[in-house]
PDB file of C-alpha atoms in Angstrom:
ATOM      1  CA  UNK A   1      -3.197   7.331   4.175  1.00  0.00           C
ATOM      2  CA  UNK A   2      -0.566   5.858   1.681  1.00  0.00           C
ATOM      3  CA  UNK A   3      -1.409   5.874  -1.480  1.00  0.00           C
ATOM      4  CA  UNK A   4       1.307   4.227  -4.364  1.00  0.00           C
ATOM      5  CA  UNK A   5       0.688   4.174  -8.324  1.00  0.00           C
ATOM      6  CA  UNK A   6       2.496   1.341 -10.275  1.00  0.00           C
ATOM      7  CA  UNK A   7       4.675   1.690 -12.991  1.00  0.00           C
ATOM      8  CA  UNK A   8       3.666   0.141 -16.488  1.00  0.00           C
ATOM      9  CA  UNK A   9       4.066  -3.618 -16.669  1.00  0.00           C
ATOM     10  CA  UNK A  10       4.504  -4.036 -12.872  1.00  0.00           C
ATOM     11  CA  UNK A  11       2.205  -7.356 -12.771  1.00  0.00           C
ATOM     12  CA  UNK A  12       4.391  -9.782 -12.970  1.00  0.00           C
ATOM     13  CA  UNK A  13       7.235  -7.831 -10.153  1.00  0.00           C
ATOM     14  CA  UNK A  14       4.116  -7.027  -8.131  1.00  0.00           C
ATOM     15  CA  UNK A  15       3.627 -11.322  -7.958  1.00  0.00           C
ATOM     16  CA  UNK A  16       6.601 -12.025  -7.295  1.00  0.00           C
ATOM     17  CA  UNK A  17       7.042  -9.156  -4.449  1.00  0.00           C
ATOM     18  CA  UNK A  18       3.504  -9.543  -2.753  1.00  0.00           C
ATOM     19  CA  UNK A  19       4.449 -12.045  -0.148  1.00  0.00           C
ATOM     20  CA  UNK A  20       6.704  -9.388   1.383  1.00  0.00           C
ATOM     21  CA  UNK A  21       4.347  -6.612   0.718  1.00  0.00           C
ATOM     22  CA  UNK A  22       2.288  -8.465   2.732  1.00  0.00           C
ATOM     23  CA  UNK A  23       4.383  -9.350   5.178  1.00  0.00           C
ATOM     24  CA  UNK A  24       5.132  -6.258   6.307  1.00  0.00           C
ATOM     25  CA  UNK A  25       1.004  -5.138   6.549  1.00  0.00           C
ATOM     26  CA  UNK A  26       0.369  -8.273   8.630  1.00  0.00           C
ATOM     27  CA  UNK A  27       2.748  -6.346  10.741  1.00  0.00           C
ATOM     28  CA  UNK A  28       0.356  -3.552  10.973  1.00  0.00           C
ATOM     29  CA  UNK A  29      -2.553  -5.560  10.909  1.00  0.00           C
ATOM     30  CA  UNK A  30      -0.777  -8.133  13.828  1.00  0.00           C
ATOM     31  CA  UNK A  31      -0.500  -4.368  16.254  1.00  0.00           C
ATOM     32  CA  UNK A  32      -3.767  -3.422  15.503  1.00  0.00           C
ATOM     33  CA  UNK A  33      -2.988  -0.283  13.337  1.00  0.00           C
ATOM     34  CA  UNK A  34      -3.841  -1.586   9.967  1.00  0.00           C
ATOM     35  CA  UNK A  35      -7.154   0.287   9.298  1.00  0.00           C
ATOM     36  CA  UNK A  36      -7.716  -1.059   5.613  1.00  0.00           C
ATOM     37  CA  UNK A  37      -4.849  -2.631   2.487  1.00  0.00           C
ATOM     38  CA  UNK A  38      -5.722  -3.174  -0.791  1.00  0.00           C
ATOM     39  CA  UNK A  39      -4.864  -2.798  -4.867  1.00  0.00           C
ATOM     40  CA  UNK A  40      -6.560  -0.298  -7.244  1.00  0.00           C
ATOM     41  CA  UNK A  41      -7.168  -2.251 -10.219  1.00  0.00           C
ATOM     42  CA  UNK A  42      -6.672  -0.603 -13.617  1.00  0.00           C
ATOM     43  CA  UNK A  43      -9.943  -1.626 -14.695  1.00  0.00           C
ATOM     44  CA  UNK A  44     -13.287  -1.885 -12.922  1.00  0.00           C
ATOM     45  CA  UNK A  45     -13.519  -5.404 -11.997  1.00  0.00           C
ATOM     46  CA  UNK A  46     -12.125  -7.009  -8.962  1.00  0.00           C
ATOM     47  CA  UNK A  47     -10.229  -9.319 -11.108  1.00  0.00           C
ATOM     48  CA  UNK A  48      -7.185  -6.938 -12.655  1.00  0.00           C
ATOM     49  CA  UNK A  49      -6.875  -8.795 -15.390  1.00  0.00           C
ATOM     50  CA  UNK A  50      -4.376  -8.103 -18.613  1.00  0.00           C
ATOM     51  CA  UNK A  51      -4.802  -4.590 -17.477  1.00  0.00           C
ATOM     52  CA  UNK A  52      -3.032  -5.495 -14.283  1.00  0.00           C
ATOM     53  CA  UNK A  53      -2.958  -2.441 -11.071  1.00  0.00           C
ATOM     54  CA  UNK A  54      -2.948   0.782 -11.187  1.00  0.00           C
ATOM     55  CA  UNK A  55      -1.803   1.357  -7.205  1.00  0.00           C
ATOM     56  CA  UNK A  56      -2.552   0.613  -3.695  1.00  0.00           C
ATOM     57  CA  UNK A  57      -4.099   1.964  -1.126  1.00  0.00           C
ATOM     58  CA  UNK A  58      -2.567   1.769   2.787  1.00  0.00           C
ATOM     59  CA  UNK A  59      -4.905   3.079   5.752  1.00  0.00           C
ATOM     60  CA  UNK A  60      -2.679   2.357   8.836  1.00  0.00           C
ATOM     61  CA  UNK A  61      -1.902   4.532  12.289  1.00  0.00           C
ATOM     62  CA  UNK A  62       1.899   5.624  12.647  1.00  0.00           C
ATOM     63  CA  UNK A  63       3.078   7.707  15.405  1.00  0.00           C
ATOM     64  CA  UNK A  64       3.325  10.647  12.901  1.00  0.00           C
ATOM     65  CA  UNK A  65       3.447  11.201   9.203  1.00  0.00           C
ATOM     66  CA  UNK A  66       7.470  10.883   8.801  1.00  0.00           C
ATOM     67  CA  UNK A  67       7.219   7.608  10.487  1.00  0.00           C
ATOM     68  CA  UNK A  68       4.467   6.909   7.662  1.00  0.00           C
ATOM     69  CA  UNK A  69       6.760   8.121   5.353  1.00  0.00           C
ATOM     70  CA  UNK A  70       9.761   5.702   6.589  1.00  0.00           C
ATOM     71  CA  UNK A  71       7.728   2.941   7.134  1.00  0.00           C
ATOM     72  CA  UNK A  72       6.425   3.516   3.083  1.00  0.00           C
ATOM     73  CA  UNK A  73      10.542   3.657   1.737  1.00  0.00           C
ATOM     74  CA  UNK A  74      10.769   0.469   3.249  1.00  0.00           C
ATOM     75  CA  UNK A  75       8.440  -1.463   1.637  1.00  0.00           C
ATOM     76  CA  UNK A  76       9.072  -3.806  -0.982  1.00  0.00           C
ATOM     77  CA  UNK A  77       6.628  -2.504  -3.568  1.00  0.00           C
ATOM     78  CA  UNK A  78       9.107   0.949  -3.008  1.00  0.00           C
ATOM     79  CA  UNK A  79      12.476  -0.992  -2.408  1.00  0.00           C
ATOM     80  CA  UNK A  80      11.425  -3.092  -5.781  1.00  0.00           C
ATOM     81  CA  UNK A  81      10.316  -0.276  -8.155  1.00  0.00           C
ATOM     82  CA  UNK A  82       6.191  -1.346  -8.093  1.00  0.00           C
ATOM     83  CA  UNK A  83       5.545   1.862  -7.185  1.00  0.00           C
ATOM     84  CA  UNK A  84       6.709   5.192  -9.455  1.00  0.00           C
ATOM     85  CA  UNK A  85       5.116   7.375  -7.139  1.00  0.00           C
ATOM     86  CA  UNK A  86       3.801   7.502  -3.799  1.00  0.00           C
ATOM     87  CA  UNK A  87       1.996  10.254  -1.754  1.00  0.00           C
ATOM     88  CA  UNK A  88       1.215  10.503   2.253  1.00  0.00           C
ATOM     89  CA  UNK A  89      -1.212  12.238   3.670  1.00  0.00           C
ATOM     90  CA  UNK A  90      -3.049  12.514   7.400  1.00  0.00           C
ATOM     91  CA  UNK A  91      -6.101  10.980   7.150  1.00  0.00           C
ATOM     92  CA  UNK A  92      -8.601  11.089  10.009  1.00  0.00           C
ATOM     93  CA  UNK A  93     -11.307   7.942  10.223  1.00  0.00           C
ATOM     94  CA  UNK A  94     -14.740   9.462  10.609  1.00  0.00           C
ATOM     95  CA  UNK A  95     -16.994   6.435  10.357  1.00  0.00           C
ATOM     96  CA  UNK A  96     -17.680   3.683  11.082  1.00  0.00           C
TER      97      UNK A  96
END
């Protein structure tokens, strides 16, 4: 489980970096180990609006948690500054 809070203001870097974001989750997702991807608004709507994101949250399967951790310092939303913090934890998928 990844989970990365955004600095203040990121919107518009967070545009302009997506595609690679992305990119490297369709990656995941193309392997099969992409469990779920997705932004944490900053306000409860599904449209972020002025208020822009808060974070994201990455449920994927790496071979252990450093390669988790590696796999997170490369990511655009790190490499960029999007992120000022991020945190990785085991996380084991109950249901469904």
């Amino acid at each position: 489980m990844i989970i990365g809070r955004d600095v203040p203001g990121s919107t518009p870097l967070r545009a302009r970096v997506r595609p690679a974001h992305l990119a490297r989750l369709q990656v995941l997702l193309d392997d099969g180990r992409l469990i779920l991807a997705g932004p944490n608004p900053a306000a409860d709507s599904p449209e972020p609006g002025p208020g822009g994101t808060a974070g994201s949250l990455i449920v994927a399967e790496f071979a252990s948690l450093e390669a988790a951790q590696a796999w997170v310092a490369g990511d655009p939303y790190v490499t960029e500054g999007i992120f000022a913090s991020t945190e990785v934890r085991p996380f084991l998928k109950v249901l469904p």
